[in-house]
Amino acid sequence: VMPATVRDARDLLIAATLSPDAVLYIDDRWLYGQREDLPPPVDVDLYRIGNQILREGSDVTLAGCSWATLLNLQAADALAGNGISAEVVDCRILNPFDRRPLVNSVAKTGRLMAVDGSWATCGMSAEILASAVEGVAPAAWKSTPKRIALADSPAPTSAPLEKLYYPNVEGLVEAVMKLV
């Protein structure tokens, strides 16, 4: 499981703790500064929490998990200002990976941008792309699916280089504008 919000971090951690199965809980360091007022948890069944559509859209699907989901939501806001309606899919449960929200979204929009805060090779963006390509009929695609992920190189250790290395909203918006 990979939370994208403060609420997800709490609810998924509770669900992981209560699950009879082994669960790997991964959080992203970029999320540590997030703040949110939380209602009491309602559903702590890990298998009912599942992947979800956080924002409805019609022109392109933005899919990712953890920090990438927050980038996708910010990019969707920026894209709306340019007349592009982006649907955001939060892929927060990695295994078993519920492909239905992703496949349904891509079948509707015909376009996919997979965003991953990890490396492109063997990363979550590869699983998102594979799931969409395997689940969406070829006739439904309006463009080739794309992804934004880390380059296959070591991560930099300086703040200025990190700004160039990690995915950001501006780069995501620019890539989606080319895709659409």
Short mmCIF file of C-alpha atoms in Angstrom, two decimals, residues 1-3 5 8-14 16 23-27:
data_model
loop_
_atom_site.label_atom_id
_atom_site.label_comp_id
_atom_site.label_asym_id
_atom_site.label_seq_id
_atom_site.Cartn_x
_atom_site.Cartn_y
_atom_site.Cartn_z
CA VAL A 1 0.00 0.00 0.00
CA MET A 2 1.18 3.53 -0.79
CA PRO A 3 -0.76 6.46 0.70
CA THR A 5 -2.83 11.82 1.61
CA ASP A 8 -4.77 7.53 3.38
CA ALA A 9 -1.66 7.27 5.53
CA ARG A 10 -3.77 6.79 8.64
CA ASP A 11 -6.47 4.55 7.13
CA LEU A 12 -4.11 2.36 5.12
CA LEU A 13 -1.80 1.91 8.10
CA ILE A 14 -4.75 0.83 10.27
CA ALA A 16 -2.51 -2.95 7.02
CA VAL A 23 1.35 -6.06 4.05
CA LEU A 24 4.19 -3.83 2.92
CA TYR A 25 3.38 -0.22 3.82
CA ILE A 26 5.45 2.36 1.93
CA ASP A 27 5.18 6.08 2.47
#
